[in-house]
Amino acid sequence: GEVADALSELCLSDKGCYKQPPSTYLCHLCFSKGHYIKDCPMARPKGEGLTPYQGKKRCFGEYKCSKCKRKWMSGNSWANMGQQCIKCHINVYPHKQRPLEKPDGLDVSDQSKVHPQHLCEKCKQLGFYCRRETQIRVGYA
């Protein structure tokens, strides 16, 4: 009856318990709907990969320098790429990454802010601004 139904909904162990996320929830690993990050088919064993997100797209990252404890956020965060702490000059990998919000959201990265390319591992690896698809030669008049 009711008690049996209530008990069947109780989750006494992590194994075999699956709860459907809200329809608006995006997995923070693969940026898809329909499952939580802990149930993501793209999940990898601990220690594999340097960042939580392992996809190909740019995302939003939260950083904290282990040396000086400085925190920052960036709309130019990538899988397995860090950003240099402006104070300590050490590479810091994001501890949290999530999808970039749509332009009508509150979370839009400030387009007027200059991206410090000299601190971005992705920019340094590419040899140009990480948000450009391909290298473009720019001439100034």
PDB file of C-alpha atoms in Angstrom:
ATOM      1  CA  GLY A   1       0.000   0.000   0.000  1.00  0.00           C
ATOM      2  CA  GLU A   2       1.049   3.571   0.737  1.00  0.00           C
ATOM      3  CA  VAL A   3       3.831   2.596   3.133  1.00  0.00           C
ATOM      4  CA  ALA A   4       5.330   0.162   0.622  1.00  0.00           C
ATOM      5  CA  ASP A   5       5.259   2.848  -2.079  1.00  0.00           C
ATOM      6  CA  ALA A   6       6.907   5.360   0.246  1.00  0.00           C
ATOM      7  CA  LEU A   7       9.584   2.821   1.219  1.00  0.00           C
ATOM      8  CA  SER A   8      10.286   1.952  -2.412  1.00  0.00           C
ATOM      9  CA  GLU A   9      10.949   5.648  -3.055  1.00  0.00           C
ATOM     10  CA  LEU A  10      13.436   5.810  -0.184  1.00  0.00           C
ATOM     11  CA  CYS A  11      16.991   5.350  -1.282  1.00  0.00           C
ATOM     12  CA  LEU A  12      18.997   3.459   1.319  1.00  0.00           C
ATOM     13  CA  SER A  13      22.126   3.114  -0.789  1.00  0.00           C
ATOM     14  CA  ASP A  14      23.634   4.877  -3.791  1.00  0.00           C
ATOM     15  CA  LYS A  15      23.494   1.657  -5.796  1.00  0.00           C
ATOM     16  CA  GLY A  16      20.442   1.155  -7.927  1.00  0.00           C
ATOM     17  CA  CYS A  17      18.923   4.479  -6.948  1.00  0.00           C
ATOM     18  CA  TYR A  18      18.149   6.775  -9.849  1.00  0.00           C
ATOM     19  CA  LYS A  19      16.272  10.033  -9.565  1.00  0.00           C
ATOM     20  CA  GLN A  20      15.234  11.978 -12.658  1.00  0.00           C
ATOM     21  CA  PRO A  21      16.479  15.610 -12.613  1.00  0.00           C
ATOM     22  CA  PRO A  22      14.151  18.564 -13.282  1.00  0.00           C
ATOM     23  CA  SER A  23      13.442  19.154 -16.995  1.00  0.00           C
ATOM     24  CA  THR A  24      15.547  22.342 -16.951  1.00  0.00           C
ATOM     25  CA  TYR A  25      18.638  20.698 -15.377  1.00  0.00           C
ATOM     26  CA  LEU A  26      21.727  20.440 -17.584  1.00  0.00           C
ATOM     27  CA  CYS A  27      24.420  17.926 -16.675  1.00  0.00           C
ATOM     28  CA  HIS A  28      27.531  19.943 -15.778  1.00  0.00           C
ATOM     29  CA  LEU A  29      29.770  17.393 -17.474  1.00  0.00           C
ATOM     30  CA  CYS A  30      28.255  16.846 -20.931  1.00  0.00           C
ATOM     31  CA  PHE A  31      25.777  19.772 -20.882  1.00  0.00           C
ATOM     32  CA  SER A  32      22.857  17.465 -21.791  1.00  0.00           C
ATOM     33  CA  LYS A  33      19.454  17.092 -20.141  1.00  0.00           C
ATOM     34  CA  GLY A  34      17.985  13.911 -18.626  1.00  0.00           C
ATOM     35  CA  HIS A  35      20.560  12.920 -15.990  1.00  0.00           C
ATOM     36  CA  TYR A  36      22.594  14.264 -13.088  1.00  0.00           C
ATOM     37  CA  ILE A  37      26.379  14.613 -13.314  1.00  0.00           C
ATOM     38  CA  LYS A  38      26.869  11.514 -11.105  1.00  0.00           C
ATOM     39  CA  ASP A  39      24.931   9.442 -13.679  1.00  0.00           C
ATOM     40  CA  CYS A  40      26.621  10.955 -16.745  1.00  0.00           C
ATOM     41  CA  PRO A  41      27.682   8.453 -19.417  1.00  0.00           C
ATOM     42  CA  MET A  42      30.697  10.711 -20.107  1.00  0.00           C
ATOM     43  CA  ALA A  43      31.892  10.435 -16.489  1.00  0.00           C
ATOM     44  CA  ARG A  44      35.456   9.226 -16.200  1.00  0.00           C
ATOM     45  CA  PRO A  45      37.308   7.606 -13.317  1.00  0.00           C
ATOM     46  CA  LYS A  46      38.688  10.032 -10.704  1.00  0.00           C
ATOM     47  CA  GLY A  47      42.091  11.396 -11.622  1.00  0.00           C
ATOM     48  CA  GLU A  48      41.457  11.201 -15.372  1.00  0.00           C
ATOM     49  CA  GLY A  49      41.339  14.661 -16.925  1.00  0.00           C
ATOM     50  CA  LEU A  50      42.399  17.912 -15.280  1.00  0.00           C
ATOM     51  CA  THR A  51      39.000  19.633 -15.213  1.00  0.00           C
ATOM     52  CA  PRO A  52      35.427  18.591 -14.370  1.00  0.00           C
ATOM     53  CA  TYR A  53      34.226  19.258 -17.942  1.00  0.00           C
ATOM     54  CA  GLN A  54      35.727  17.097 -20.684  1.00  0.00           C
ATOM     55  CA  GLY A  55      33.818  18.356 -23.733  1.00  0.00           C
ATOM     56  CA  LYS A  56      35.033  20.404 -26.698  1.00  0.00           C
ATOM     57  CA  LYS A  57      33.084  23.640 -26.144  1.00  0.00           C
ATOM     58  CA  ARG A  58      33.960  26.730 -24.155  1.00  0.00           C
ATOM     59  CA  CYS A  59      32.223  26.939 -20.792  1.00  0.00           C
ATOM     60  CA  PHE A  60      32.058  28.962 -17.581  1.00  0.00           C
ATOM     61  CA  GLY A  61      34.717  28.120 -14.979  1.00  0.00           C
ATOM     62  CA  GLU A  62      35.343  28.918 -11.326  1.00  0.00           C
ATOM     63  CA  TYR A  63      38.959  29.061 -10.183  1.00  0.00           C
ATOM     64  CA  LYS A  64      40.761  29.242  -6.834  1.00  0.00           C
ATOM     65  CA  CYS A  65      44.523  29.561  -6.527  1.00  0.00           C
ATOM     66  CA  SER A  66      45.876  26.955  -4.110  1.00  0.00           C
ATOM     67  CA  LYS A  67      48.766  29.244  -3.151  1.00  0.00           C
ATOM     68  CA  CYS A  68      47.169  32.648  -2.431  1.00  0.00           C
ATOM     69  CA  LYS A  69      43.492  31.502  -2.252  1.00  0.00           C
ATOM     70  CA  ARG A  70      42.483  34.144  -4.841  1.00  0.00           C
ATOM     71  CA  LYS A  71      39.182  33.292  -6.566  1.00  0.00           C
ATOM     72  CA  TRP A  72      37.960  34.259 -10.018  1.00  0.00           C
ATOM     73  CA  MET A  73      35.461  33.240 -12.678  1.00  0.00           C
ATOM     74  CA  SER A  74      35.794  33.113 -16.437  1.00  0.00           C
ATOM     75  CA  GLY A  75      33.519  32.651 -19.419  1.00  0.00           C
ATOM     76  CA  ASN A  76      36.590  31.374 -21.292  1.00  0.00           C
ATOM     77  CA  SER A  77      37.071  28.021 -19.591  1.00  0.00           C
ATOM     78  CA  TRP A  78      38.000  24.847 -21.483  1.00  0.00           C
ATOM     79  CA  ALA A  79      38.486  21.146 -20.763  1.00  0.00           C
ATOM     80  CA  ASN A  80      41.942  20.338 -19.339  1.00  0.00           C
ATOM     81  CA  MET A  81      43.084  23.962 -19.600  1.00  0.00           C
ATOM     82  CA  GLY A  82      43.971  26.289 -16.765  1.00  0.00           C
ATOM     83  CA  GLN A  83      44.404  29.995 -16.234  1.00  0.00           C
ATOM     84  CA  GLN A  84      47.373  31.595 -14.537  1.00  0.00           C
ATOM     85  CA  CYS A  85      46.845  33.301 -11.192  1.00  0.00           C
ATOM     86  CA  ILE A  86      47.603  36.993 -11.739  1.00  0.00           C
ATOM     87  CA  LYS A  87      49.390  37.181  -8.343  1.00  0.00           C
ATOM     88  CA  CYS A  88      51.276  33.866  -8.081  1.00  0.00           C
ATOM     89  CA  HIS A  89      51.782  33.139 -11.782  1.00  0.00           C
ATOM     90  CA  ILE A  90      50.902  29.463 -11.300  1.00  0.00           C
ATOM     91  CA  ASN A  91      48.502  27.582 -13.578  1.00  0.00           C
ATOM     92  CA  VAL A  92      45.138  26.963 -11.879  1.00  0.00           C
ATOM     93  CA  TYR A  93      42.545  24.502 -13.161  1.00  0.00           C
ATOM     94  CA  PRO A  94      38.847  25.270 -12.598  1.00  0.00           C
ATOM     95  CA  HIS A  95      37.236  23.393  -9.709  1.00  0.00           C
ATOM     96  CA  LYS A  96      33.754  23.984 -11.175  1.00  0.00           C
ATOM     97  CA  GLN A  97      32.645  24.259 -14.785  1.00  0.00           C
ATOM     98  CA  ARG A  98      29.181  24.698 -16.249  1.00  0.00           C
ATOM     99  CA  PRO A  99      27.504  25.635 -19.515  1.00  0.00           C
ATOM    100  CA  LEU A 100      27.550  29.254 -20.629  1.00  0.00           C
ATOM    101  CA  GLU A 101      24.139  30.838 -20.132  1.00  0.00           C
ATOM    102  CA  LYS A 102      22.111  32.058 -23.078  1.00  0.00           C
ATOM    103  CA  PRO A 103      22.232  35.829 -23.832  1.00  0.00           C
ATOM    104  CA  ASP A 104      18.893  36.396 -22.041  1.00  0.00           C
ATOM    105  CA  GLY A 105      20.257  34.885 -18.801  1.00  0.00           C
ATOM    106  CA  LEU A 106      21.805  36.764 -15.885  1.00  0.00           C
ATOM    107  CA  ASP A 107      25.100  34.956 -16.252  1.00  0.00           C
ATOM    108  CA  VAL A 108      26.324  36.383 -19.559  1.00  0.00           C
ATOM    109  CA  SER A 109      30.052  37.006 -19.617  1.00  0.00           C
ATOM    110  CA  ASP A 110      30.853  40.707 -19.825  1.00  0.00           C
ATOM    111  CA  GLN A 111      31.833  41.278 -23.470  1.00  0.00           C
ATOM    112  CA  SER A 112      33.424  44.628 -22.576  1.00  0.00           C
ATOM    113  CA  LYS A 113      35.942  42.923 -20.262  1.00  0.00           C
ATOM    114  CA  VAL A 114      39.261  42.168 -21.919  1.00  0.00           C
ATOM    115  CA  HIS A 115      40.268  38.500 -21.755  1.00  0.00           C
ATOM    116  CA  PRO A 116      43.834  38.307 -20.371  1.00  0.00           C
ATOM    117  CA  GLN A 117      45.255  36.047 -23.073  1.00  0.00           C
ATOM    118  CA  HIS A 118      48.710  35.990 -21.447  1.00  0.00           C
ATOM    119  CA  LEU A 119      47.145  34.181 -18.447  1.00  0.00           C
ATOM    120  CA  CYS A 120      45.054  31.726 -20.490  1.00  0.00           C
ATOM    121  CA  GLU A 121      46.557  28.303 -21.194  1.00  0.00           C
ATOM    122  CA  LYS A 122      44.241  27.774 -24.191  1.00  0.00           C
ATOM    123  CA  CYS A 123      45.241  31.107 -25.819  1.00  0.00           C
ATOM    124  CA  LYS A 124      48.929  30.328 -25.261  1.00  0.00           C
ATOM    125  CA  GLN A 125      48.531  26.841 -26.742  1.00  0.00           C
ATOM    126  CA  LEU A 126      46.651  28.138 -29.803  1.00  0.00           C
ATOM    127  CA  GLY A 127      48.857  31.183 -30.291  1.00  0.00           C
ATOM    128  CA  PHE A 128      45.766  33.396 -30.613  1.00  0.00           C
ATOM    129  CA  TYR A 129      42.587  34.413 -28.766  1.00  0.00           C
ATOM    130  CA  CYS A 130      40.826  31.235 -27.595  1.00  0.00           C
ATOM    131  CA  ARG A 131      37.361  32.399 -28.669  1.00  0.00           C
ATOM    132  CA  ARG A 132      38.393  32.667 -32.320  1.00  0.00           C
ATOM    133  CA  GLU A 133      37.881  29.532 -34.392  1.00  0.00           C
ATOM    134  CA  THR A 134      41.001  29.988 -36.536  1.00  0.00           C
ATOM    135  CA  GLN A 135      43.961  32.313 -36.586  1.00  0.00           C
ATOM    136  CA  ILE A 136      43.164  35.589 -38.329  1.00  0.00           C
ATOM    137  CA  ARG A 137      45.814  38.119 -39.274  1.00  0.00           C
ATOM    138  CA  VAL A 138      44.703  41.562 -38.175  1.00  0.00           C
ATOM    139  CA  GLY A 139      46.269  44.616 -39.762  1.00  0.00           C
ATOM    140  CA  TYR A 140      46.034  48.002 -38.099  1.00  0.00           C
ATOM    141  CA  ALA A 141      45.901  51.169 -40.206  1.00  0.00           C
TER     142      ALA A 141
END
